[in-house]
Amino acid sequence: MAEQLSEHGKSSNLEFGSPCKDVSDTIVTPFVGMTFKTSEDAKEYYEKYGVSKGFSVLRRSSQKTWVRCDTVTTILYVCSHFGSYNKPVTESVPKQKQRPNTSTMRGECQAQMKINLNPKTLEWVVRQVHDEHNHSFVSPSKKMLLKTNRKMPEAAKNMVEMFRKENLPVNKVKSIFGGDSIGFNNRACWNHLRDVRQKIDVGDAQWAFEYFQKRQLENPQFYYAIQCDGEGRA
């Protein structure tokens, strides 16, 4: 949770972990002196701020500046357009067929937020902010496509699993949670179901392996063999 000051000088709090949506009216602009309980809180705040404006956020660097301490004390978050873009040269592909990935293309944007760990309070404090961008932001209809906005809430995951179990159309989950203003799409729903199936398969294989081991301990004559695929899965 971040302790913040509004434009009128009153403190306000931000709750994290809720589904991503257009929150441009509730998230204040970052400023020097903002404090966060954890670095993860700071990261989540800046990501949500970026989504509200229309840009993605990257963790650029981290440093350990305390003497004889292995703890990260400085973290720099930047706009995804930070830095220079070096276009790769591919001679085998005709130039007219080369299409750069504009979603992650860098354009020397200097927008950033740097946080330091306070040695006394062990809270993270914003020490440096640059809020000017040299590029246009994505439109509200495309905010869902931002990398830092592609987050599926646990409630949505549970609903996807329930819909699948009851043979209901899974693609309805997206519209229930807000349509195009949310941080996931229909593909994310199906990807979640795929991940669930993989976990179940791994769990079943582990159970069978432990059962065979137990049988072999009870009966040394018991023999079993497990065949794995190229990825090491049974």
Coordinates of C-alpha atoms in Angstrom, one line a residue:
M1 CA 0.0 0.0 0.0
A2 CA 1.3 3.4 -0.9
E3 CA 1.0 6.5 1.3
Q4 CA 0.3 9.4 -1.0
L5 CA -0.7 13.1 -0.9
S6 CA -3.5 14.4 -3.1
E7 CA -3.4 17.8 -4.7
H8 CA -5.1 19.3 -1.6
G9 CA -2.5 17.9 0.8
K10 CA -4.6 15.1 2.3
S11 CA -3.2 11.6 2.5
S12 CA -4.8 8.9 0.5
N13 CA -4.2 5.2 0.1
L14 CA -4.2 2.9 -3.0
E15 CA -5.4 -0.7 -2.7
F16 CA -3.6 -3.1 -4.9
G17 CA -4.6 -6.5 -6.3
S18 CA -7.9 -5.5 -7.9
P19 CA -8.6 -6.1 -11.6
C20 CA -6.8 -3.6 -13.9
K21 CA -9.2 -0.9 -15.3
D22 CA -9.1 2.7 -16.3
V23 CA -8.1 4.4 -13.1
S24 CA -6.8 7.7 -14.5
D25 CA -9.1 9.6 -12.1
T26 CA -7.9 7.9 -8.9
I27 CA -4.1 7.3 -9.3
V28 CA -2.1 10.4 -8.6
T29 CA 1.0 11.3 -10.6
P30 CA 4.2 9.9 -8.9
F31 CA 6.2 12.5 -7.0
V32 CA 9.4 12.5 -4.9
G33 CA 8.7 11.5 -1.3
M34 CA 6.0 8.9 -2.0
T35 CA 6.5 5.9 0.3
F36 CA 5.6 2.2 -0.2
K37 CA 5.7 -0.7 2.3
T38 CA 7.4 -3.0 -0.3
S39 CA 9.1 -2.6 -3.7
E40 CA 6.3 -4.8 -5.1
D41 CA 3.8 -2.2 -4.0
A42 CA 5.8 0.5 -5.8
K43 CA 6.0 -1.6 -8.9
E44 CA 2.3 -2.3 -8.9
Y45 CA 1.5 1.4 -8.4
Y46 CA 3.7 2.5 -11.3
E47 CA 2.3 -0.2 -13.5
K48 CA -1.2 0.9 -12.8
Y49 CA -0.3 4.5 -13.3
G50 CA 1.2 3.6 -16.6
V51 CA -1.9 1.7 -17.7
S52 CA -4.1 4.7 -16.7
K53 CA -1.9 6.9 -19.0
G54 CA -1.3 4.4 -21.7
F55 CA 2.3 3.1 -21.4
S56 CA 4.0 0.0 -20.2
V57 CA 6.5 -0.2 -17.4
L58 CA 9.8 -2.1 -17.2
R59 CA 12.2 -2.7 -14.3
R60 CA 15.3 -1.2 -15.8
S61 CA 17.9 -1.9 -13.0
S62 CA 18.5 -2.6 -9.3
Q63 CA 21.4 -1.9 -7.1
K64 CA 22.8 -3.0 -3.7
T65 CA 24.3 0.1 -2.3
W66 CA 24.6 -0.8 1.4
V67 CA 28.0 -1.9 2.7
R68 CA 28.3 -5.6 3.5
C69 CA 24.6 -6.1 2.7
D70 CA 23.2 -8.3 0.0
T71 CA 19.8 -6.5 -0.1
V72 CA 18.6 -4.6 -3.1
T73 CA 18.3 -0.9 -2.0
T74 CA 17.7 1.0 -5.3
I75 CA 15.3 0.1 -8.1
L76 CA 14.6 2.0 -11.4
Y77 CA 11.3 1.6 -13.2
V78 CA 11.1 3.1 -16.7
C79 CA 8.7 3.4 -19.6
S80 CA 8.9 0.6 -22.1
H81 CA 10.1 3.1 -24.7
F82 CA 13.2 3.9 -22.5
G83 CA 16.6 3.5 -24.2
S84 CA 17.6 3.2 -27.8
Y85 CA 16.3 0.8 -30.4
N86 CA 18.8 -0.9 -32.6
K87 CA 17.1 -2.4 -35.7
P88 CA 18.4 -5.9 -36.4
V89 CA 19.8 -6.5 -39.9
T90 CA 18.5 -9.7 -41.5
E91 CA 19.9 -10.1 -45.0
S92 CA 17.9 -13.3 -45.6
V93 CA 14.5 -11.5 -45.3
P94 CA 13.6 -8.8 -47.8
K95 CA 13.3 -5.3 -46.3
Q96 CA 9.7 -4.9 -47.4
K97 CA 8.8 -8.0 -45.3
Q98 CA 10.5 -6.9 -42.1
R99 CA 8.0 -5.6 -39.6
P100 CA 9.4 -4.3 -36.3
N101 CA 7.7 -5.2 -33.1
T102 CA 6.3 -1.8 -32.2
S103 CA 4.8 -3.0 -28.9
T104 CA 8.3 -3.0 -27.3
M105 CA 10.2 -0.6 -29.6
R106 CA 12.3 1.8 -27.7
G107 CA 12.5 5.5 -28.6
E108 CA 14.8 7.1 -26.0
C109 CA 11.9 8.0 -23.7
Q110 CA 13.2 9.2 -20.3
A111 CA 10.1 8.7 -18.2
Q112 CA 11.1 6.9 -15.1
M113 CA 10.6 6.4 -11.3
K114 CA 13.5 5.5 -9.0
I115 CA 12.9 4.2 -5.5
N116 CA 15.3 3.7 -2.6
L117 CA 15.0 1.6 0.6
N118 CA 15.0 3.8 3.7
P119 CA 17.5 2.2 6.2
K120 CA 15.5 3.5 9.2
T121 CA 11.9 2.7 8.3
L122 CA 12.7 -0.1 5.8
E123 CA 10.1 1.5 3.5
W124 CA 10.6 2.3 -0.2
V125 CA 10.8 6.0 -1.0
V126 CA 10.5 7.6 -4.4
R127 CA 13.7 9.6 -4.9
Q128 CA 13.5 10.5 -8.6
V129 CA 10.7 11.0 -11.1
H130 CA 10.6 12.0 -14.7
D131 CA 7.0 12.1 -16.0
E132 CA 7.5 13.4 -19.5
H133 CA 7.3 11.1 -22.5
N134 CA 8.5 11.7 -26.1
H135 CA 5.8 9.5 -27.7
S136 CA 2.1 9.2 -27.8
F137 CA 0.1 6.9 -25.5
V138 CA -2.0 4.0 -26.5
S139 CA -5.7 4.7 -26.9
P140 CA -8.2 3.6 -24.2
S141 CA -9.5 0.9 -26.4
K142 CA -6.0 -0.6 -26.6
K143 CA -4.9 -0.3 -23.0
M144 CA -5.8 -4.0 -22.5
L145 CA -2.9 -4.9 -24.9
L146 CA -0.3 -3.2 -22.7
K147 CA 2.1 -5.8 -21.3
T148 CA 1.8 -4.6 -17.8
N149 CA -2.0 -4.7 -18.0
R150 CA -2.2 -8.3 -18.9
K151 CA -3.2 -9.6 -15.5
M152 CA -6.0 -12.1 -14.9
P153 CA -7.7 -11.7 -11.5
E154 CA -8.1 -14.8 -9.3
A155 CA -11.9 -14.3 -9.4
A156 CA -11.8 -14.5 -13.2
K157 CA -9.7 -17.6 -13.1
N158 CA -12.1 -19.3 -10.8
M159 CA -15.0 -18.3 -13.0
V160 CA -13.3 -19.7 -16.1
E161 CA -12.8 -23.0 -14.4
M162 CA -16.4 -23.0 -13.2
F163 CA -17.8 -22.2 -16.6
R164 CA -15.7 -24.9 -18.2
K165 CA -16.9 -27.5 -15.6
E166 CA -20.5 -26.5 -16.3
N167 CA -20.1 -26.5 -20.1
L168 CA -20.8 -22.8 -20.2
P169 CA -19.2 -20.5 -22.9
V170 CA -15.8 -19.4 -21.4
N171 CA -15.7 -16.4 -23.7
K172 CA -18.5 -14.8 -21.6
V173 CA -16.1 -14.3 -18.7
K174 CA -14.3 -11.4 -20.3
S175 CA -17.6 -9.5 -20.8
I176 CA -18.7 -10.2 -17.3
F177 CA -15.5 -8.6 -15.9
G178 CA -15.7 -5.4 -18.0
G179 CA -15.1 -6.2 -21.7
D180 CA -12.2 -4.5 -23.3
S181 CA -11.3 -2.4 -20.3
I182 CA -9.9 -5.3 -18.3
G183 CA -6.4 -6.8 -18.4
F184 CA -7.1 -10.1 -20.1
N185 CA -8.9 -11.5 -23.2
N186 CA -10.4 -14.7 -24.4
R187 CA -7.0 -16.2 -25.2
A188 CA -5.9 -15.6 -21.6
C189 CA -9.0 -17.6 -20.4
W190 CA -8.1 -20.6 -22.6
N191 CA -4.4 -20.3 -21.6
H192 CA -5.4 -20.5 -17.9
L193 CA -7.4 -23.7 -18.6
R194 CA -4.4 -25.1 -20.3
D195 CA -2.2 -24.4 -17.3
V196 CA -4.7 -26.0 -15.0
R197 CA -4.8 -29.2 -17.1
Q198 CA -0.9 -29.3 -17.1
K199 CA -0.9 -29.0 -13.3
I200 CA -3.4 -31.8 -13.0
D201 CA -1.4 -34.0 -15.4
V202 CA 1.8 -33.3 -13.4
G203 CA -0.1 -34.1 -10.1
D204 CA -1.4 -37.4 -11.5
A205 CA 2.0 -38.5 -12.7
Q206 CA 3.6 -37.6 -9.4
W207 CA 0.9 -39.7 -7.6
A208 CA 1.6 -42.7 -9.8
F209 CA 5.3 -42.4 -9.4
E210 CA 5.0 -42.4 -5.6
Y211 CA 2.6 -45.3 -5.7
F212 CA 5.0 -47.4 -7.8
Q213 CA 7.9 -46.5 -5.5
K214 CA 5.8 -47.7 -2.5
R215 CA 4.9 -50.9 -4.2
Q216 CA 8.6 -51.6 -5.0
L217 CA 9.6 -51.1 -1.4
E218 CA 6.9 -53.5 -0.3
N219 CA 7.8 -56.0 -3.0
P220 CA 11.4 -55.9 -4.4
Q221 CA 10.2 -58.1 -7.3
F222 CA 7.8 -55.4 -8.4
Y223 CA 9.0 -53.7 -11.6
Y224 CA 7.9 -50.5 -13.2
A225 CA 9.1 -48.2 -16.0
I226 CA 8.2 -44.6 -16.8
Q227 CA 8.6 -43.2 -20.3
C228 CA 9.2 -39.5 -20.6
D229 CA 8.8 -37.1 -23.6
G230 CA 11.4 -34.6 -24.9
E231 CA 10.5 -32.2 -22.1
G232 CA 10.9 -34.7 -19.3
R233 CA 7.2 -35.2 -18.7
A234 CA 5.8 -38.7 -18.0

